[in-house]
Amino acid sequence: MTDPIRPALLDVDHLKVSFATDRGRVTAINDVSFRIDDGEFVAIVGESGSGKTVSLLSILGLTDRRTTFVEGTAAFRGRPILGLPDRELRRIRGKQIAFIPQDPLTALTPVHTIGWQIVEQIRTHETVSKEAAKKRAIELLDEVGLPNPAAAFGRYPHQLSGGMRQRAVIAMALSCNPALLVADEPTTALDVTVQAQVLDLLKRLRRDHGSAIILITHDMGVVAEVADRVMVMYAGRVIERGTAREIFAAPEHPYTWGLMASIPPVEGPRPHRLPSIPGTPPTPANIPPGCAFAPRCAHRFAPCAGLPPALSASGHDAFCFLDDNARAAGRAALFAAPETAA
Amino acid sequence: MTPSKATPLLEARELSKRYMVGKTFMPGSGRAVHAVDKVSLSVWAGETVGLVGESGSGKSTLGRCLTRLYDISGGQLLYEGEDISEATARELLPIRRKMQMIFQDPSASLNPRRRVRDMLAEPLAVHKIRPRNEIGDRLAELMGLVGLPVEYLDRYPHEFSGGQRQRIGIARALAMEPQLIVADEPVSALDVSVQAQVVNLFADLRERLNLTYVFIAHDLGVVRQVSTRVVVMYLGTIVEMGETESLFAAPAHPYTRALLSAIPRLSASGERIVLEGDLPSPLDPPKGCVFSTRCPLATDLCRNERPKLTAGANGRSVACHTPLAS
């Protein structure tokens, strides 16, 4: 899988992120490594506080350097990007790596039109005339499926609906043809029919532009819909990773089982009770030692007090002490024909 | 009046809620937005009515009109047959006890400066539900019902996780010993692993306390899990309603079908109907069927004449000129 000659698009190695708080250093991300190749669609799944957003923000240099400490390495096309001065980072961010935030309103300034903001973005990174940039902006708005793009160009963010705003932000992210698109919960604030439109758009972008996409989400359904590869995060670590096909066919980590089983089905028999994970996810300040999921895990045993063996470098693997037989049994117990309502 | 099979617990008759927008000091300025437009709905004792729809569909506004948290602008609202559409705050007091509301964001609905004990005890004292010396026992009982340790009574809201806060919101609603609970997106702010716990709690409480729910949510899986009957709203009107499992298995309204097909699923199945465009502005609703601007099956009839919500077989009602065959 790993091509020794051509460096990965994004290669993250032993990333560790900690914050300075009034109660001392708090480690939010621990030992996260992954690589993304050109044109891949990778999903990072986790609940709030799992570190899925912080890990990417810190790679992109978007965290506050005075209070956030980032260790490890991250290389974009072979070039280290952690700790690059802002001036140089800005040449990569926005041009080669684009970021789509969860709430499009925070990414748009209310005092300028959508068109003005896209033109500014294009002219920051490329030397083109205003007219050419405007033409390009309208094309982009058309491409992301905004009805009447020329009119949308002159609109202010508050004049657009949530779905239209998110598409305008995606148009802005695409303006420089980025090699990597990082989307942080891009559909969470949207209605389900609009979410379907935006997911289709992301899939089309990957196909037409060959951009790699990292999608951060808490929704397993969204992951199943779009991703090639999946990383599941819990309490600041990647606890399972594999191709989407592998993970949905046979999830390995008890947390992943719980996540998948606790989604109420929209078809088939209705379970009498939803299988649920007891307790709540830990906050970065109180991550338990050893396996962080152990206190909530029905399968915990003595070894779980220590840290599970590191994930293998490639392939489907889980950060867990259970052996293959125990995993198969645990999975079968949870996903076997559910008890249905009378 | 005693509730009987013939009297719904709560009934809305052509209930409407209008807002004025763009109103200035000029007389005659401003336009009316019909957030809820002539909705008729009966809620029977013991059932769980799931109210689904996208943002702007009017589901939350309807929920708040049903509890008279909002004044209604037209139509009637009846509780156990008694007309409460125009009831004053004082007249509503005894009914408020029977009809409680739970909100989406538990941190916004709990006072950060008060202990759980005080928040739960206040309604008991105001409504004189329990004599003062029994309040302590009742509080312990409430915490037990929602699955929280009694010691948590002396904590402040910020000391809890989101799921625990929502449990406190539920305990506060239960304090009144209500018959009916209107829950507006009660689990959508929670993490997936915690959401399932709270969904199960709702089901347990219904069984133990014989509650009736109106459960408002945009997550269709959650609604399917908790509801006995589902009401689908679009642009302030009901487009379809019916028994939960049959409605999910065979939607009759093209909007319901598109909504269900848009849900991302773990196992890829069935084709997805991707709707074009957005919800029309409620300021300027389509002349005919509310869904006609986005409906793949719309005809001239649909664009010109609004279909009425018509009852069919098996308790299914649908507002469509050309409903889908099951």
XYZ file of C-alpha atoms in Angstrom:
668
model
C 0.000 0.000 0.000
C 2.699 2.472 0.970
C 4.541 3.851 -2.022
C 8.135 4.418 -0.930
C 8.952 6.881 -3.721
C 5.964 9.149 -3.643
C 5.257 10.659 -0.219
C 1.734 10.474 1.160
C -0.507 13.475 0.698
C -0.729 13.834 4.452
C 1.375 11.779 6.813
C 0.764 12.203 10.531
C 3.031 10.435 12.962
C 2.671 10.152 16.747
C 0.656 13.316 17.067
C 0.172 14.448 20.643
C -1.752 17.571 21.579
C -2.027 19.021 25.057
C -3.581 22.168 26.445
C -2.445 24.408 29.250
C -5.368 24.778 31.649
C -5.642 26.189 35.144
C -5.479 22.601 36.392
C -2.241 21.926 34.533
C -1.473 20.219 31.241
C -4.334 18.225 29.763
C -3.567 15.806 26.962
C -6.376 15.800 24.415
C -4.715 13.752 21.672
C -2.338 10.903 22.256
C -0.260 8.954 19.758
C -2.365 9.502 16.651
C -0.776 8.363 13.389
C -2.341 8.066 9.955
C -1.683 8.724 6.318
C -3.952 9.936 3.555
C -3.222 9.352 -0.124
C -4.382 11.367 -3.102
C -8.067 11.029 -3.873
C -8.970 9.082 -0.716
C -12.175 9.650 1.241
C -11.387 9.088 4.908
C -13.821 9.500 7.770
C -12.835 10.240 11.352
C -15.645 9.203 13.676
C -16.049 10.032 17.322
C -18.235 11.663 19.932
C -17.725 15.067 21.484
C -14.404 15.241 23.298
C -12.896 12.336 21.349
C -10.361 14.689 19.783
C -11.434 14.285 16.193
C -11.598 18.023 15.529
C -8.628 19.048 17.684
C -6.319 16.607 15.926
C -7.020 18.170 12.547
C -7.070 21.763 13.720
C -3.646 21.255 15.294
C -2.250 19.697 12.117
C -3.496 22.708 10.160
C -1.958 25.113 12.680
C -5.355 26.501 13.637
C -4.970 26.111 17.396
C -3.686 28.802 19.720
C 0.073 28.332 19.980
C 0.296 29.955 23.386
C -1.944 27.405 25.083
C -1.779 24.359 22.837
C 1.267 22.121 22.581
C 1.558 19.948 19.515
C 4.131 17.149 19.408
C 4.891 14.547 16.771
C 5.169 15.164 13.060
C 2.817 15.903 10.197
C 3.991 16.142 6.605
C 2.045 17.390 3.619
C 3.463 15.918 0.403
C 6.625 15.091 2.327
C 7.053 18.593 3.744
C 6.768 18.968 7.525
C 3.966 21.393 8.377
C 3.855 21.309 12.173
C 5.422 24.472 13.538
C 5.742 26.198 10.182
C 5.487 29.967 10.544
C 2.006 31.330 9.810
C 3.188 33.092 6.664
C 4.230 29.834 5.088
C 1.302 27.837 6.428
C -1.087 30.301 4.844
C 0.325 29.426 1.436
C -0.673 25.818 1.973
C -3.924 26.372 3.844
C -6.687 27.604 1.595
C -4.740 26.693 -1.518
C -3.673 23.096 -1.150
C -5.610 22.201 1.970
C -9.080 23.630 2.409
C -11.181 23.520 5.544
C -14.967 23.343 5.755
C -16.263 24.040 9.280
C -19.426 22.712 10.847
C -21.183 26.019 11.032
C -20.931 27.926 7.753
C -21.912 31.157 9.478
C -18.636 31.220 11.389
C -16.698 30.809 8.143
C -18.416 33.688 6.372
C -18.244 37.329 7.292
C -21.699 38.884 7.508
C -20.558 42.244 6.128
C -19.509 41.142 2.637
C -21.348 39.351 -0.131
C -20.696 35.678 -0.835
C -19.119 36.646 -4.144
C -16.773 39.191 -2.566
C -15.539 36.543 -0.144
C -14.861 33.956 -2.843
C -13.086 36.509 -5.056
C -10.918 37.549 -2.107
C -9.971 33.931 -1.517
C -9.056 33.365 -5.168
C -7.014 36.589 -5.421
C -5.142 35.858 -2.222
C -3.698 32.695 -3.672
C -3.537 33.433 -7.387
C -2.700 36.430 -9.518
C -5.824 36.900 -11.591
C -7.885 39.933 -12.540
C -11.018 40.811 -10.615
C -13.167 39.959 -13.617
C -11.593 36.550 -14.068
C -11.969 35.837 -10.351
C -15.608 36.855 -10.470
C -16.264 34.618 -13.446
C -14.580 31.748 -11.630
C -16.572 32.404 -8.447
C -19.864 32.215 -10.349
C -18.754 28.973 -11.985
C -17.945 27.547 -8.565
C -21.315 28.554 -7.128
C -22.915 26.866 -10.097
C -20.837 23.766 -9.591
C -21.873 23.330 -5.962
C -25.470 23.475 -7.085
C -26.655 26.903 -6.006
C -29.681 27.848 -8.086
C -29.080 31.095 -9.977
C -25.343 31.469 -9.151
C -25.027 34.965 -10.599
C -27.650 36.237 -8.154
C -26.133 34.268 -5.265
C -22.802 36.010 -5.971
C -24.324 39.312 -4.828
C -26.053 37.951 -1.735
C -25.040 38.309 1.886
C -24.773 35.179 4.053
C -27.935 36.003 6.015
C -29.945 35.968 2.803
C -29.158 32.301 2.166
C -30.560 29.172 3.816
C -28.300 26.883 5.857
C -27.821 24.429 3.008
C -27.018 27.216 0.547
C -24.516 28.747 2.965
C -22.772 25.421 3.442
C -22.548 25.095 -0.337
C -21.144 28.607 -0.611
C -18.458 27.663 1.913
C -17.681 24.526 -0.079
C -17.432 26.655 -3.232
C -14.945 28.865 -1.417
C -12.963 25.844 -0.251
C -12.805 24.589 -3.827
C -11.753 27.899 -5.330
C -8.081 26.923 -5.486
C -8.589 23.305 -6.392
C -7.228 21.917 -3.132
C -5.555 18.513 -3.044
C -7.033 17.910 0.404
C -10.399 18.973 1.746
C -10.957 18.747 5.498
C -14.638 18.885 6.389
C -15.559 19.132 10.078
C -19.120 17.866 10.561
C -20.213 19.666 7.378
C -23.746 18.292 7.487
C -24.490 18.187 11.205
C -26.318 21.508 11.204
C -28.313 20.584 8.098
C -31.612 18.808 7.569
C -31.497 15.258 6.329
C -32.630 16.033 2.758
C -30.078 18.849 2.520
C -27.442 16.598 4.086
C -28.042 14.122 1.268
C -27.415 16.911 -1.264
C -24.163 17.982 0.406
C -22.854 14.406 0.718
C -23.566 13.833 -2.963
C -21.687 17.036 -3.713
C -18.631 15.887 -1.728
C -18.611 12.542 -3.535
C -18.837 14.317 -6.884
C -15.965 16.650 -5.994
C -13.698 13.751 -5.207
C -14.635 12.138 -8.511
C -14.310 15.276 -10.673
C -11.342 16.987 -9.009
C -9.573 14.035 -7.451
C -9.372 15.844 -4.114
C -8.735 13.731 -1.049
C -11.359 14.345 1.629
C -11.143 13.960 5.391
C -14.617 13.977 6.854
C -15.001 14.444 10.593
C -18.360 13.196 11.828
C -20.192 11.495 14.677
C -22.710 9.872 12.355
C -21.967 6.266 11.391
C -24.663 6.422 8.724
C -22.867 9.281 6.965
C -19.617 7.302 7.132
C -21.188 4.226 5.563
C -22.549 6.432 2.835
C -19.316 8.087 1.677
C -16.033 6.873 3.189
C -13.363 4.522 1.810
C -11.471 4.311 5.066
C -12.527 4.948 8.638
C -10.766 5.915 11.857
C -12.765 5.693 15.067
C -11.525 7.946 17.868
C -12.229 7.716 21.571
C -10.695 9.807 24.355
C -7.952 11.219 22.141
C -6.790 8.005 20.516
C -7.605 6.135 17.338
C -9.212 2.971 18.693
C -10.084 1.309 15.408
C -9.175 1.765 11.814
C -9.795 -0.039 8.571
C -11.637 0.255 5.294
C -15.297 1.189 5.569
C -16.178 -2.220 4.169
C -14.171 -4.014 6.873
C -15.463 -1.896 9.716
C -19.104 -2.167 8.784
C -18.853 -5.882 8.043
C -17.006 -6.770 11.240
C -16.259 -3.985 13.707
C -13.452 -5.023 16.071
C -13.608 -2.642 19.025
C -16.375 -2.892 21.641
C -16.829 0.888 21.422
C -17.442 0.668 17.681
C -19.968 -2.120 18.294
C -21.750 0.086 20.797
C -21.762 3.058 18.443
C -23.249 1.026 15.640
C -25.750 -0.885 17.746
C -27.099 2.205 19.496
C -28.358 3.768 16.270
C -32.126 3.214 16.095
C -32.865 1.423 12.813
C -35.168 3.009 10.226
C -36.165 -0.295 8.709
C -36.628 -3.860 9.792
C -37.835 -4.919 13.248
C -37.838 -2.371 16.055
C -35.759 -3.474 19.038
C -37.670 -3.394 22.314
C -34.769 -1.506 23.883
C -31.834 0.096 22.116
C -28.495 -1.428 23.038
C -26.628 1.436 24.696
C -23.186 2.104 26.130
C -23.411 2.890 29.860
C -21.834 6.058 31.217
C -20.554 9.023 29.245
C -17.409 9.663 27.204
C -14.607 11.149 29.346
C -13.492 14.740 28.915
C -9.789 15.279 28.081
C -9.157 16.276 31.724
C -10.268 12.927 33.131
C -9.251 10.275 30.630
C -8.871 7.005 32.572
C -5.444 5.328 32.553
C -4.981 2.170 30.513
C -7.727 1.506 28.000
C -9.865 4.643 28.248
C -12.993 2.770 27.220
C -12.606 0.049 29.869
C -14.877 1.684 32.504
C -17.785 1.593 30.013
C -16.898 -1.709 28.398
C -18.880 -4.882 29.041
C -15.894 -7.003 27.998
C -13.214 -5.535 30.234
C -10.845 -7.882 32.024
C -7.620 -7.583 33.983
C -5.245 -6.514 31.165
C -7.454 -3.494 30.342
C -5.832 -1.606 33.222
C -2.805 -1.266 30.944
C -2.494 0.301 27.517
C -3.503 -2.060 24.659
C -0.861 -2.927 22.023
C -0.403 -0.251 19.373
C -2.383 -0.525 16.144
C -0.631 -2.365 13.338
C 0.801 -0.103 10.651
C -1.775 -1.061 8.075
C -4.924 -3.115 7.685
C -7.971 -3.417 9.900
C -7.046 -3.257 13.575
C -8.448 -2.232 16.951
C -6.786 -0.770 20.022
C -8.035 -3.541 22.307
C -6.823 -6.552 24.300
C -9.591 -8.905 23.190
C -8.404 -11.681 20.892
C -10.106 -12.542 17.626
C -12.375 -15.174 19.169
C -13.542 -12.875 21.936
C -14.202 -10.132 19.402
C -16.242 -12.422 17.189
C -18.278 -13.610 20.183
C -18.900 -10.098 21.519
C -19.965 -8.874 18.115
C -22.292 -11.811 17.593
C -23.951 -11.237 20.970
C -24.728 -7.605 20.181
C -25.740 -7.880 16.554
C -27.601 -11.199 16.705
C -31.318 -11.041 15.948
C -32.436 -8.301 18.336
C -35.271 -8.812 20.745
C -38.187 -7.110 19.033
C -41.180 -5.255 20.353
C -44.275 -7.364 20.722
C -65.132 15.773 32.427
C -63.612 12.303 32.473
C -61.350 11.168 29.679
C -62.821 8.362 27.665
C -62.108 6.495 24.492
C -64.172 9.073 22.646
C -62.281 12.121 23.944
C -58.665 12.636 22.974
C -56.331 13.761 25.725
C -55.317 16.710 23.599
C -56.937 17.886 20.419
C -55.979 20.625 17.993
C -58.672 21.754 15.569
C -57.429 23.759 12.615
C -54.807 25.257 14.899
C -52.795 28.108 13.361
C -49.884 30.193 14.506
C -49.045 33.366 12.612
C -46.200 35.752 13.121
C -46.002 39.257 11.717
C -42.708 40.129 10.072
C -41.392 43.352 8.625
C -43.866 45.354 10.644
C -42.995 49.043 11.000
C -44.847 51.984 12.473
C -46.712 52.370 9.182
C -50.240 51.027 9.486
C -50.864 48.022 7.276
C -47.197 47.174 6.900
C -45.771 43.733 7.606
C -46.749 40.337 6.388
C -47.973 37.228 8.146
C -45.899 34.057 8.262
C -47.994 30.973 8.810
C -45.670 28.902 10.977
C -48.469 26.446 11.651
C -51.333 26.461 9.195
C -54.672 24.924 10.211
C -53.339 21.748 11.751
C -55.821 19.252 13.165
C -54.386 16.562 15.396
C -55.666 14.357 18.201
C -53.405 12.867 20.823
C -54.959 9.869 22.607
C -54.035 8.779 26.100
C -51.213 6.241 26.110
C -49.831 6.874 22.656
C -46.574 8.457 21.585
C -47.021 10.801 18.673
C -43.777 11.463 16.820
C -43.684 14.839 15.099
C -41.114 14.921 12.309
C -40.119 17.477 9.741
C -37.147 19.567 8.715
C -36.288 22.980 10.082
C -39.010 25.415 9.116
C -41.665 22.716 9.033
C -43.372 24.181 12.102
C -42.987 21.109 14.315
C -41.493 22.993 17.281
C -43.977 25.835 16.958
C -46.807 23.307 16.937
C -45.352 21.634 20.045
C -45.268 24.924 21.878
C -48.791 25.806 20.792
C -50.010 22.418 22.039
C -48.764 23.240 25.546
C -50.018 26.826 25.213
C -46.479 28.044 25.714
C -47.324 30.115 22.679
C -50.687 31.771 22.219
C -52.458 30.365 19.212
C -53.652 32.627 16.412
C -56.501 30.557 15.091
C -58.448 27.356 15.610
C -59.062 25.535 18.849
C -57.098 23.567 21.384
C -58.872 21.146 23.701
C -57.515 19.313 26.714
C -59.710 16.368 27.712
C -62.504 18.031 25.763
C -62.155 21.396 27.472
C -61.398 24.351 25.202
C -58.191 25.974 26.394
C -57.469 28.056 23.276
C -58.242 31.299 25.049
C -57.591 30.255 28.637
C -55.739 32.790 30.772
C -52.560 31.946 32.636
C -54.535 31.478 35.848
C -57.063 29.199 34.176
C -54.235 27.229 32.616
C -52.472 26.551 35.910
C -54.213 23.232 36.666
C -53.695 22.087 33.073
C -50.033 23.068 33.036
C -49.566 20.476 35.754
C -50.875 17.757 33.510
C -48.955 18.877 30.453
C -45.206 19.319 30.705
C -42.506 20.177 28.239
C -38.923 18.955 27.817
C -36.520 20.977 25.704
C -33.637 20.228 23.375
C -30.823 21.961 25.177
C -30.831 20.905 28.801
C -28.171 23.449 29.754
C -30.258 26.314 28.446
C -33.354 25.151 30.293
C -31.713 24.696 33.701
C -30.798 27.628 35.911
C -27.001 27.496 36.375
C -27.180 29.161 39.804
C -29.565 26.732 41.435
C -29.025 23.267 42.814
C -30.973 20.408 41.311
C -32.801 20.054 44.642
C -34.164 23.596 44.460
C -35.144 23.333 40.828
C -37.092 20.139 41.409
C -38.656 21.246 44.692
C -39.961 24.579 43.459
C -42.778 23.265 41.245
C -43.804 20.835 43.998
C -44.235 23.752 46.356
C -45.837 26.112 43.825
C -48.431 23.594 42.762
C -48.786 22.257 46.323
C -48.406 18.725 45.009
C -46.835 17.370 48.178
C -46.852 18.562 51.772
C -43.550 20.150 52.703
C -42.363 17.199 54.791
C -42.806 14.755 51.910
C -40.900 16.781 49.343
C -37.555 15.207 50.247
C -38.873 11.713 49.607
C -40.438 12.762 46.352
C -37.146 14.263 45.134
C -35.313 11.014 45.870
C -38.033 9.117 44.037
C -37.706 11.415 40.999
C -33.946 10.950 40.839
C -34.488 7.191 40.986
C -36.977 7.366 38.118
C -34.490 9.068 35.818
C -31.579 6.901 36.946
C -29.477 9.433 38.867
C -27.997 8.968 42.357
C -29.766 10.896 45.118
C -26.500 12.657 46.081
C -26.658 14.574 42.791
C -29.546 16.624 44.195
C -27.038 18.955 45.782
C -25.071 19.609 42.621
C -25.289 22.471 40.154
C -26.114 21.946 36.460
C -22.538 22.565 35.273
C -21.359 19.531 37.241
C -23.272 17.197 34.934
C -22.712 15.792 31.471
C -25.218 16.508 28.702
C -27.026 13.217 29.177
C -27.316 13.705 32.931
C -28.615 17.243 32.444
C -31.298 15.960 30.124
C -32.245 13.417 32.820
C -32.690 16.344 35.213
C -34.862 18.101 32.635
C -36.988 14.959 32.503
C -37.138 14.704 36.308
C -38.341 18.284 36.472
C -41.138 17.544 34.022
C -42.064 14.397 35.969
C -42.182 16.307 39.250
C -45.622 17.553 38.274
C -46.956 14.027 37.747
C -48.097 14.970 34.251
C -50.303 12.958 31.917
C -48.767 14.382 28.777
C -45.187 15.331 27.976
C -44.270 17.327 24.901
C -40.572 16.719 24.253
C -38.921 18.985 21.701
C -35.776 17.331 20.264
C -34.906 15.888 23.680
C -32.012 13.712 22.478
C -30.577 15.591 19.507
C -27.946 17.458 21.543
C -26.626 14.196 23.013
C -23.784 11.979 21.852
C -24.849 8.835 20.032
C -23.843 6.488 22.837
C -25.766 8.546 25.390
C -28.736 9.160 23.109
C -29.717 5.486 23.220
C -29.780 5.563 27.042
C -32.161 8.516 27.081
C -34.389 7.029 24.351
C -34.700 3.888 26.497
C -35.473 6.026 29.544
C -38.394 7.643 27.702
C -39.775 4.180 26.882
C -39.359 2.934 30.481
C -41.069 5.979 31.954
C -44.001 5.651 29.610
C -44.579 2.117 30.782
C -44.102 2.837 34.470
C -46.071 6.062 34.669
C -48.649 5.607 31.875
C -47.444 8.714 30.104
C -48.543 10.101 26.786
C -45.872 11.748 24.668
C -45.671 14.151 21.806
C -42.112 13.550 20.690
C -40.645 16.129 18.305
C -37.439 15.175 16.512
C -35.714 15.459 13.204
C -33.914 12.129 13.655
C -36.199 9.648 11.976
C -34.575 6.593 13.557
C -35.226 7.973 17.043
C -38.823 8.825 16.143
C -39.403 5.339 14.784
C -37.984 3.830 17.955
C -40.224 5.753 20.386
C -43.456 6.517 18.532
C -46.654 4.588 18.110
C -47.883 7.094 15.520
C -45.939 9.498 13.313
C -46.972 12.900 11.981
C -44.917 14.320 9.104
C -44.943 18.098 8.756
C -43.872 20.294 5.874
C -44.126 24.070 5.719
C -46.538 24.373 8.622
C -48.941 21.664 7.545
C -49.346 17.930 8.121
C -48.603 16.074 4.894
C -48.949 12.560 6.237
C -49.666 10.686 9.435
C -50.082 7.075 10.350
C -49.024 4.097 12.429
C -45.234 4.110 12.823
C -44.085 0.872 11.272
C -46.450 0.972 8.315
C -45.588 4.612 7.606
C -41.865 3.861 7.567
C -42.356 0.716 5.504
C -44.702 2.270 2.950
C -44.841 6.068 2.914
C -47.752 7.422 0.886
C -46.653 11.038 0.503
C -43.780 11.759 -1.905
C -42.204 14.022 0.732
C -42.243 11.269 3.371
C -40.656 8.914 0.866
C -37.897 11.413 -0.008
C -37.290 12.158 3.678
C -36.934 8.468 4.525
C -34.722 7.756 1.543
C -32.357 10.589 2.511
C -31.353 8.961 5.814
C -27.815 7.635 5.562
C -27.874 3.943 6.432
C -25.286 1.518 7.675
C -26.172 -0.956 4.962
C -26.667 0.536 1.526
C -30.165 -0.327 0.387
C -32.693 1.181 -1.954
C -32.266 4.173 -4.194
C -31.985 7.611 -2.733
C -34.312 10.348 -3.846
C -32.336 13.563 -3.624
C -34.689 16.531 -3.453
C -33.779 19.622 -5.407
C -33.710 23.017 -3.759
C -34.813 24.149 -0.337
C -37.994 24.538 1.636
C -39.994 27.426 0.110
C -40.234 30.587 2.194
C -43.184 30.395 4.584
C -43.770 34.067 3.719
C -44.615 33.034 0.224
C -45.924 29.472 0.330
C -46.799 27.726 -2.941
C -50.375 28.269 -4.052
C -51.146 24.580 -4.463
C -49.639 21.687 -2.568
C -46.910 22.912 -0.183
C -44.517 20.311 -1.567
C -45.309 20.938 -5.257
C -42.173 23.048 -5.849
C -39.866 20.118 -5.019
C -42.066 17.122 -5.747
C -40.857 14.920 -8.601
C -44.457 13.867 -9.294
C -46.153 17.275 -9.214
C -48.838 17.957 -11.807
C -50.721 21.146 -12.710
C -53.425 20.151 -10.259
C -50.808 19.965 -7.480
C -49.463 23.393 -8.353
C -52.890 25.010 -8.269
C -54.960 23.283 -5.651
C -53.893 22.353 -2.155
C -54.789 18.734 -1.313
C -56.658 18.121 1.955
C -55.414 15.716 4.597
C -57.634 12.716 3.898
C -58.040 9.664 6.107
C -57.546 6.321 4.401
C -57.244 2.718 5.503
C -55.368 1.632 8.682
C -55.423 5.048 10.293
C -53.250 6.564 7.578
C -53.981 10.133 6.490
C -52.239 11.804 3.601
C -52.466 15.210 1.942
C -51.649 14.416 -1.671
C -53.515 14.389 -4.983
C -51.611 11.334 -6.179
C -50.506 9.341 -3.121
C -48.016 6.544 -3.682
C -49.406 3.043 -3.768
C -48.060 0.804 -1.023
